[in-house]
Each structure stands twice: as C-alpha cells, then as structure tokens.
PDB file of C-alpha atoms in Angstrom:
ATOM      1  CA  MET A 207      82.389 -14.954  34.866  1.00 52.00           C
ATOM      2  CA  ALA A 208      80.074 -13.179  37.288  1.00 59.00           C
ATOM      3  CA  PRO A 209      82.139  -9.939  37.388  1.00 62.00           C
ATOM      4  CA  LYS A 210      82.119  -9.713  33.567  1.00 66.00           C
ATOM      5  CA  GLN A 211      78.381 -10.276  33.508  1.00 68.00           C
ATOM      6  CA  ASN A 212      77.911  -7.571  36.116  1.00 74.00           C
ATOM      7  CA  ASP A 213      80.163  -5.174  34.186  1.00 78.00           C
ATOM      8  CA  ARG A 214      78.202  -5.756  30.988  1.00 79.00           C
ATOM      9  CA  GLU A 215      74.886  -5.199  32.750  1.00 79.00           C
ATOM     10  CA  ALA A 216      76.193  -2.042  34.408  1.00 77.00           C
ATOM     11  CA  ARG A 217      77.466  -0.745  31.065  1.00 80.00           C
ATOM     12  CA  GLN A 218      74.129  -1.469  29.405  1.00 79.00           C
ATOM     13  CA  ALA A 219      72.317   0.273  32.252  1.00 74.00           C
ATOM     14  CA  ARG A 220      74.525   3.351  31.818  1.00 82.00           C
ATOM     15  CA  GLU A 221      73.861   3.372  28.073  1.00 82.00           C
ATOM     16  CA  ARG A 222      70.116   3.130  28.651  1.00 81.00           C
ATOM     17  CA  LEU A 223      70.322   5.992  31.145  1.00 77.00           C
ATOM     18  CA  ARG A 224      72.289   8.164  28.697  1.00 82.00           C
ATOM     19  CA  ALA A 225      69.792   7.406  25.923  1.00 77.00           C
ATOM     20  CA  TYR A 226      66.902   8.274  28.226  1.00 76.00           C
ATOM     21  CA  GLN A 227      68.541  11.535  29.295  1.00 79.00           C
ATOM     22  CA  ALA A 228      69.195  12.448  25.657  1.00 76.00           C
ATOM     23  CA  ARG A 229      65.554  11.816  24.778  1.00 80.00           C
ATOM     24  CA  GLN A 230      64.452  13.925  27.740  1.00 77.00           C
ATOM     25  CA  THR A 231      66.713  16.788  26.674  1.00 76.00           C
ATOM     26  CA  VAL A 232      65.352  16.700  23.124  1.00 75.00           C
ATOM     27  CA  HIS A 233      61.791  16.571  24.438  1.00 72.00           C
ATOM     28  CA  GLU A 234      62.337  19.527  26.784  1.00 75.00           C
ATOM     29  CA  HIS A 235      63.909  21.531  23.948  1.00 68.00           C
ATOM     30  CA  LYS A 236      60.933  20.803  21.696  1.00 71.00           C
ATOM     31  CA  VAL A 237      58.477  21.824  24.415  1.00 66.00           C
ATOM     32  CA  LYS A 238      60.308  25.112  25.027  1.00 68.00           C
ATOM     33  CA  ARG A 239      60.514  25.844  21.314  1.00 67.00           C
ATOM     34  CA  ARG A 240      56.830  25.012  20.814  1.00 66.00           C
ATOM     35  CA  LYS A 241      55.870  27.368  23.646  1.00 62.00           C
ATOM     36  CA  ARG A 242      58.011  30.151  22.177  1.00 60.00           C
ATOM     37  CA  ASP A 243      56.651  29.607  18.654  1.00 57.00           C
ATOM     38  CA  ASN A 244      53.086  29.621  19.960  1.00 54.00           C
ATOM     39  CA  TRP A 245      53.763  32.805  21.910  1.00 53.00           C
ATOM     40  CA  VAL A 246      55.305  34.535  18.887  1.00 52.00           C
ATOM     41  CA  ALA A 247      52.477  33.441  16.600  1.00 51.00           C
ATOM     42  CA  GLY A 248      49.887  34.551  19.134  1.00 51.00           C
ATOM     43  CA  ILE A 249      51.422  37.981  19.600  1.00 51.00           C
ATOM     44  CA  ALA A 250      51.807  38.468  15.843  1.00 49.00           C
ATOM     45  CA  ALA A 251      48.233  37.402  15.164  1.00 47.00           C
ATOM     46  CA  VAL A 252      46.858  39.699  17.842  1.00 45.00           C
ATOM     47  CA  VAL A 253      48.869  42.679  16.604  1.00 46.00           C
ATOM     48  CA  ILE A 254      48.109  42.098  12.931  1.00 43.00           C
ATOM     49  CA  VAL A 255      44.404  41.579  13.526  1.00 40.00           C
ATOM     50  CA  ALA A 256      44.222  44.584  15.800  1.00 40.00           C
ATOM     51  CA  LEU A 257      45.921  46.911  13.330  1.00 42.00           C
ATOM     52  CA  ALA A 258      44.164  45.458  10.293  1.00 37.00           C
ATOM     53  CA  VAL A 259      40.714  46.320  11.635  1.00 34.00           C
ATOM     54  CA  GLY A 260      41.753  49.914  12.137  1.00 35.00           C
ATOM     55  CA  THR A 261      42.432  50.182  15.838  1.00 33.00           C
ATOM     56  CA  GLN A 262      44.169  53.361  16.771  1.00 38.00           C
ATOM     57  CA  LEU A 263      47.910  52.800  16.746  1.00 39.00           C
ATOM     58  CA  LEU A 264      48.942  55.511  19.167  1.00 46.00           C
ATOM     59  CA  TYR A 265      46.790  57.714  21.320  1.00 46.00           C
ATOM     60  CA  PHE A 266      48.715  60.153  23.429  1.00 46.00           C
ATOM     61  CA  SER A 267      47.304  60.914  26.850  1.00 39.00           C
ATOM     62  CA  ALA A 268      45.758  64.318  27.453  1.00 34.00           C
ATOM     63  CA  GLY A 269      47.934  67.143  28.696  1.00 35.00           C
ATOM     64  CA  PRO A 270      49.613  70.393  27.625  1.00 36.00           C
ATOM     65  CA  GLY A 271      50.941  70.142  24.094  1.00 38.00           C
ATOM     66  CA  VAL A 272      49.847  66.527  23.702  1.00 39.00           C
ATOM     67  CA  ALA A 273      48.352  65.234  20.471  1.00 37.00           C
ATOM     68  CA  LYS A 274      44.651  64.374  20.625  1.00 36.00           C
ATOM     69  CA  ALA A 275      42.959  61.817  18.403  1.00 34.00           C
ATOM     70  CA  SER A 276      39.326  61.648  17.353  1.00 32.00           C
ATOM     71  CA  SER A 277      37.432  58.419  17.956  1.00 32.00           C
ATOM     72  CA  SER A 278      35.467  58.962  14.729  1.00 30.00           C
ATOM     73  CA  ALA A 279      38.492  58.737  12.451  1.00 30.00           C
ATOM     74  CA  SER A 280      38.406  56.197   9.655  1.00 31.00           C
ATOM     75  CA  PRO A 281      41.288  54.620   7.729  1.00 33.00           C
ATOM     76  CA  SER A 282      42.539  56.562   4.731  1.00 36.00           C
ATOM     77  CA  PRO A 283      41.220  55.181   1.429  1.00 38.00           C
ATOM     78  CA  SER A 284      44.556  55.803  -0.224  1.00 40.00           C
ATOM     79  CA  ALA A 285      46.988  52.894  -0.505  1.00 41.00           C
ATOM     80  CA  ALA A 286      49.936  55.251  -0.060  1.00 49.00           C
ATOM     81  CA  PRO A 287      48.841  58.475   1.660  1.00 54.00           C
ATOM     82  CA  SER A 288      51.136  61.464   1.740  1.00 61.00           C
ATOM     83  CA  ALA A 289      51.724  63.139   5.077  1.00 67.00           C
ATOM     84  CA  GLY A 290      53.391  66.228   3.643  1.00 78.00           C
ATOM     85  CA  GLY A 291      56.969  67.202   4.414  1.00 92.00           C
ATOM     86  CA  VAL A 292      59.256  66.287   7.278  1.00 96.00           C
ATOM     87  CA  PRO A 293      57.881  67.902  10.438  1.00 96.00           C
ATOM     88  CA  PRO A 294      60.239  70.142  12.427  1.00 96.00           C
ATOM     89  CA  LYS A 295      62.143  68.617  15.326  1.00 96.00           C
ATOM     90  CA  THR A 296      60.601  71.172  17.651  1.00 96.00           C
ATOM     91  CA  LEU A 297      57.299  69.290  17.525  1.00 95.00           C
ATOM     92  CA  ALA A 298      58.858  66.734  19.912  1.00 95.00           C
ATOM     93  CA  GLU A 299      59.139  69.543  22.490  1.00 96.00           C
ATOM     94  CA  ASP A 300      62.298  67.985  23.928  1.00 96.00           C
ATOM     95  CA  ARG A 301      60.214  65.832  26.258  1.00 95.00           C
ATOM     96  CA  THR A 302      58.882  62.317  26.744  1.00 94.00           C
ATOM     97  CA  TRP A 303      55.543  61.531  25.146  1.00 93.00           C
ATOM     98  CA  THR A 304      53.532  58.820  26.836  1.00 88.00           C
ATOM     99  CA  GLY A 305      50.500  57.071  25.497  1.00 81.00           C
ATOM    100  CA  THR A 306      49.104  53.730  24.496  1.00 83.00           C
ATOM    101  CA  MET A 307      49.256  51.313  21.623  1.00 75.00           C
ATOM    102  CA  THR A 308      45.936  49.504  21.481  1.00 73.00           C
ATOM    103  CA  ILE A 309      46.196  45.835  20.549  1.00 64.00           C
ATOM    104  CA  ASN A 310      42.928  43.976  20.189  1.00 61.00           C
ATOM    105  CA  GLY A 311      41.276  46.327  22.646  1.00 69.00           C
ATOM    106  CA  ILE A 312      44.108  46.031  25.168  1.00 69.00           C
ATOM    107  CA  PRO A 313      46.105  49.247  25.791  1.00 81.00           C
ATOM    108  CA  LEU A 314      49.874  48.858  26.084  1.00 75.00           C
ATOM    109  CA  GLY A 315      52.039  51.628  27.480  1.00 86.00           C
ATOM    110  CA  VAL A 316      54.251  53.530  25.037  1.00 87.00           C
ATOM    111  CA  SER A 317      56.964  56.064  25.788  1.00 92.00           C
ATOM    112  CA  LEU A 318      58.656  58.195  23.099  1.00 94.00           C
ATOM    113  CA  ASP A 319      61.784  60.130  24.091  1.00 95.00           C
ATOM    114  CA  GLY A 320      61.558  63.484  22.348  1.00 96.00           C
ATOM    115  CA  ALA A 321      64.850  64.656  23.831  1.00 96.00           C
ATOM    116  CA  ALA A 322      66.885  61.660  22.650  1.00 96.00           C
ATOM    117  CA  ALA A 323      65.187  61.264  19.244  1.00 96.00           C
ATOM    118  CA  PRO A 324      63.536  64.595  18.386  1.00 97.00           C
ATOM    119  CA  GLN A 325      63.128  64.018  14.646  1.00 97.00           C
ATOM    120  CA  ALA A 326      61.726  60.497  14.986  1.00 96.00           C
ATOM    121  CA  VAL A 327      59.336  61.534  17.745  1.00 96.00           C
ATOM    122  CA  SER A 328      58.230  64.657  15.861  1.00 96.00           C
ATOM    123  CA  SER A 329      57.509  62.573  12.779  1.00 96.00           C
ATOM    124  CA  THR A 330      55.610  59.931  14.740  1.00 94.00           C
ATOM    125  CA  VAL A 331      53.541  62.482  16.653  1.00 94.00           C
ATOM    126  CA  SER A 332      52.718  64.295  13.411  1.00 95.00           C
ATOM    127  CA  LEU A 333      51.658  61.067  11.694  1.00 94.00           C
ATOM    128  CA  VAL A 334      49.475  60.088  14.645  1.00 91.00           C
ATOM    129  CA  GLN A 335      47.808  63.503  14.593  1.00 91.00           C
ATOM    130  CA  LYS A 336      47.040  62.986  10.891  1.00 93.00           C
ATOM    131  CA  LYS A 337      45.589  59.481  11.492  1.00 90.00           C
ATOM    132  CA  PHE A 338      48.248  58.084   9.162  1.00 93.00           C
ATOM    133  CA  TYR A 339      48.599  54.805  11.054  1.00 88.00           C
ATOM    134  CA  ASP A 340      44.899  54.031  11.368  1.00 86.00           C
ATOM    135  CA  GLY A 341      44.021  50.750   9.642  1.00 82.00           C
ATOM    136  CA  LEU A 342      47.574  49.729   8.745  1.00 84.00           C
ATOM    137  CA  THR A 343      48.866  46.177   9.143  1.00 80.00           C
ATOM    138  CA  CYS A 344      52.194  44.862  10.371  1.00 86.00           C
ATOM    139  CA  HIS A 345      53.904  43.337   7.356  1.00 90.00           C
ATOM    140  CA  ARG A 346      56.982  41.671   8.830  1.00 91.00           C
ATOM    141  CA  LEU A 347      57.657  39.312  11.723  1.00 90.00           C
ATOM    142  CA  THR A 348      61.077  37.798  12.354  1.00 92.00           C
ATOM    143  CA  ASN A 349      61.623  34.818  14.637  1.00 88.00           C
ATOM    144  CA  GLY A 350      65.263  33.936  14.155  1.00 83.00           C
ATOM    145  CA  GLY A 351      68.484  35.786  14.959  1.00 83.00           C
ATOM    146  CA  PHE A 352      66.648  38.919  16.034  1.00 84.00           C
ATOM    147  CA  TYR A 353      63.014  39.222  17.013  1.00 92.00           C
ATOM    148  CA  VAL A 354      60.996  42.153  15.694  1.00 92.00           C
ATOM    149  CA  LEU A 355      57.518  42.980  14.480  1.00 87.00           C
ATOM    150  CA  GLN A 356      57.642  45.689  11.793  1.00 91.00           C
ATOM    151  CA  CYS A 357      54.684  47.971  11.139  1.00 90.00           C
ATOM    152  CA  GLY A 358      53.739  51.373   9.740  1.00 92.00           C
ATOM    153  CA  ASP A 359      53.850  50.760   5.972  1.00 94.00           C
ATOM    154  CA  PRO A 360      50.724  52.076   4.206  1.00 95.00           C
ATOM    155  CA  GLU A 361      51.378  49.689   1.311  1.00 94.00           C
ATOM    156  CA  GLY A 362      51.932  46.655   3.530  1.00 92.00           C
ATOM    157  CA  THR A 363      54.956  45.576   1.490  1.00 93.00           C
ATOM    158  CA  GLY A 364      57.891  47.075   3.366  1.00 92.00           C
ATOM    159  CA  SER A 365      58.500  49.756   0.728  1.00 92.00           C
ATOM    160  CA  GLY A 366      55.857  52.342   1.626  1.00 95.00           C
ATOM    161  CA  GLY A 367      56.116  55.475   3.693  1.00 96.00           C
ATOM    162  CA  PRO A 368      54.619  58.876   4.487  1.00 97.00           C
ATOM    163  CA  GLY A 369      55.902  60.628   1.358  1.00 96.00           C
ATOM    164  CA  TYR A 370      59.086  61.871   2.990  1.00 97.00           C
ATOM    165  CA  GLU A 371      62.298  60.478   4.482  1.00 97.00           C
ATOM    166  CA  TYR A 372      64.573  61.794   7.175  1.00 97.00           C
ATOM    167  CA  GLY A 373      67.763  61.067   9.088  1.00 96.00           C
ATOM    168  CA  PRO A 374      70.231  60.556  10.606  1.00 95.00           C
ATOM    169  CA  ILE A 375      69.614  57.710  13.051  1.00 94.00           C
ATOM    170  CA  GLU A 376      68.928  58.934  16.583  1.00 96.00           C
ATOM    171  CA  ASN A 377      69.500  57.309  19.971  1.00 94.00           C
ATOM    172  CA  ALA A 378      70.654  53.936  18.595  1.00 92.00           C
ATOM    173  CA  PRO A 379      72.502  51.590  20.986  1.00 93.00           C
ATOM    174  CA  ALA A 380      76.273  51.567  20.550  1.00 92.00           C
ATOM    175  CA  ASP A 381      76.296  47.852  19.736  1.00 92.00           C
ATOM    176  CA  ASN A 382      73.229  48.197  17.471  1.00 88.00           C
ATOM    177  CA  VAL A 383      71.376  45.641  19.608  1.00 91.00           C
ATOM    178  CA  TYR A 384      67.974  46.864  20.736  1.00 91.00           C
ATOM    179  CA  LYS A 385      66.541  45.509  23.978  1.00 92.00           C
ATOM    180  CA  ALA A 386      63.196  43.716  24.095  1.00 92.00           C
ATOM    181  CA  GLY A 387      60.384  46.220  24.501  1.00 91.00           C
ATOM    182  CA  THR A 388      62.076  48.863  22.343  1.00 93.00           C
ATOM    183  CA  ILE A 389      60.207  50.687  19.584  1.00 93.00           C
ATOM    184  CA  ALA A 390      62.587  52.034  16.929  1.00 94.00           C
ATOM    185  CA  MET A 391      62.382  53.435  13.419  1.00 96.00           C
ATOM    186  CA  ALA A 392      62.990  51.127  10.465  1.00 95.00           C
ATOM    187  CA  ARG A 393      65.136  52.159   7.501  1.00 93.00           C
ATOM    188  CA  GLN A 394      66.835  50.827   4.396  1.00 91.00           C
ATOM    189  CA  GLY A 395      70.124  49.019   4.954  1.00 86.00           C
ATOM    190  CA  ASN A 396      73.157  51.323   4.960  1.00 88.00           C
ATOM    191  CA  ASN A 397      70.965  54.399   4.467  1.00 93.00           C
ATOM    192  CA  ALA A 398      70.617  56.403   7.659  1.00 93.00           C
ATOM    193  CA  ASP A 399      68.456  59.008   5.917  1.00 95.00           C
ATOM    194  CA  SER A 400      65.703  56.614   4.803  1.00 95.00           C
ATOM    195  CA  GLN A 401      63.503  56.672   7.900  1.00 96.00           C
ATOM    196  CA  GLY A 402      59.814  57.380   7.429  1.00 97.00           C
ATOM    197  CA  SER A 403      56.702  55.885   9.017  1.00 96.00           C
ATOM    198  CA  GLN A 404      57.849  52.300   9.466  1.00 95.00           C
ATOM    199  CA  PHE A 405      58.916  51.155  12.905  1.00 94.00           C
ATOM    200  CA  PHE A 406      59.737  47.888  14.603  1.00 93.00           C
ATOM    201  CA  ILE A 407      58.947  46.491  18.016  1.00 91.00           C
ATOM    202  CA  VAL A 408      61.599  44.281  19.604  1.00 92.00           C
ATOM    203  CA  TYR A 409      60.236  41.300  21.521  1.00 88.00           C
TER     204      TYR A 409
END
C-alpha cells in the first residue's frame, strides 16, 4: 500500500508543480504585455500631445541648401491647407537630410534619404518649409500585427493631404516590412500614386 500512496502523492505534487508553472507563465505574459501596452500608450500620448500643441515637426539643421524654419511660425488656421503642386524631385538634392523631430520638447534624430526617395523627400522638405505640419496631430496608432504611428493629416481623419498626390512608391523594402525606427510615406491601399503629406513611424 505504501508504494501506491507514494505514487499518488508524487503525481499530485507533479500536478501542483505544473499548475504553478502555468500560472507563472500566464503572469509573466501579462506583465510583459502590460509593460508593452504602457510603453505604446505613453509614446502615443507624448507624440500626440506634442504635435497637437504645435511643436515643430521637422527642423532641418543649418547648412548649405538646408531648409530653415522660423520659431515664430503659428499653425495654419485652415483645416485643409493647400501646399500648391508637387515639388520637383531636384529639391531633395540627391542627398541625405538630417534634422530633428521634436516630441514634447525632446529632439529626436531624423534622416531623410534624398537619393533613395527623391520625390518623397522633396515633398517633405517643401511642406516643412511652408510650415504645413505645424500644429497637426497624429490620427492613427496601431498596436497589433504591425506597429505604426501615422501623422501628417491636416484634417486629422486619415483622408487629408497637401492638395496634391504623387507616386510611385520609392525605396520600399522588398518584403514590404519596414523596420522599427523607419519613417515612410502613407498612401491609399493599392494606389501607389496617392502619397501626400501623411507618413507613418514604425515602432
């Protein structure tokens, strides 16, 4: 009888251990998810607040041929400002533009590759020079499947733009998967010529 009793106790001990390990795994998963959700929410809140109060979206550092922004600029009163026509690709000067994106008073480094994406960079530089982005909010945050924060819509709905569209898509990854830290132009699905002022930041 003693061996059977010992076997039963050993089996019960193993079951308790498995149950404990399962609870620990679930707990660890919840903690990790909570940390990620808090991080995402914090980043989104900081970015949205920063852009909503009119912080300067991009300010290119001083240098030959570099756009300069005035500190006295104020947000455009128009809900959907027009930035004129599509700027020429030559504005990108076939070079890398470096600058900062100011988030809640904290400057973050930005690099735009004018050689790899001349039309997108020309458009962005032109819009920055015209203060188009000042005071805009980020209207879209995804936190499942792919992780992006989308900004640059003067209407704040996802349907606004600078009054022009351009294409085709430039410098996209072959597998269409953008790495974290990438800034890329947003567009309508299946329409490569629908790029405008909206962009997304991969996180």
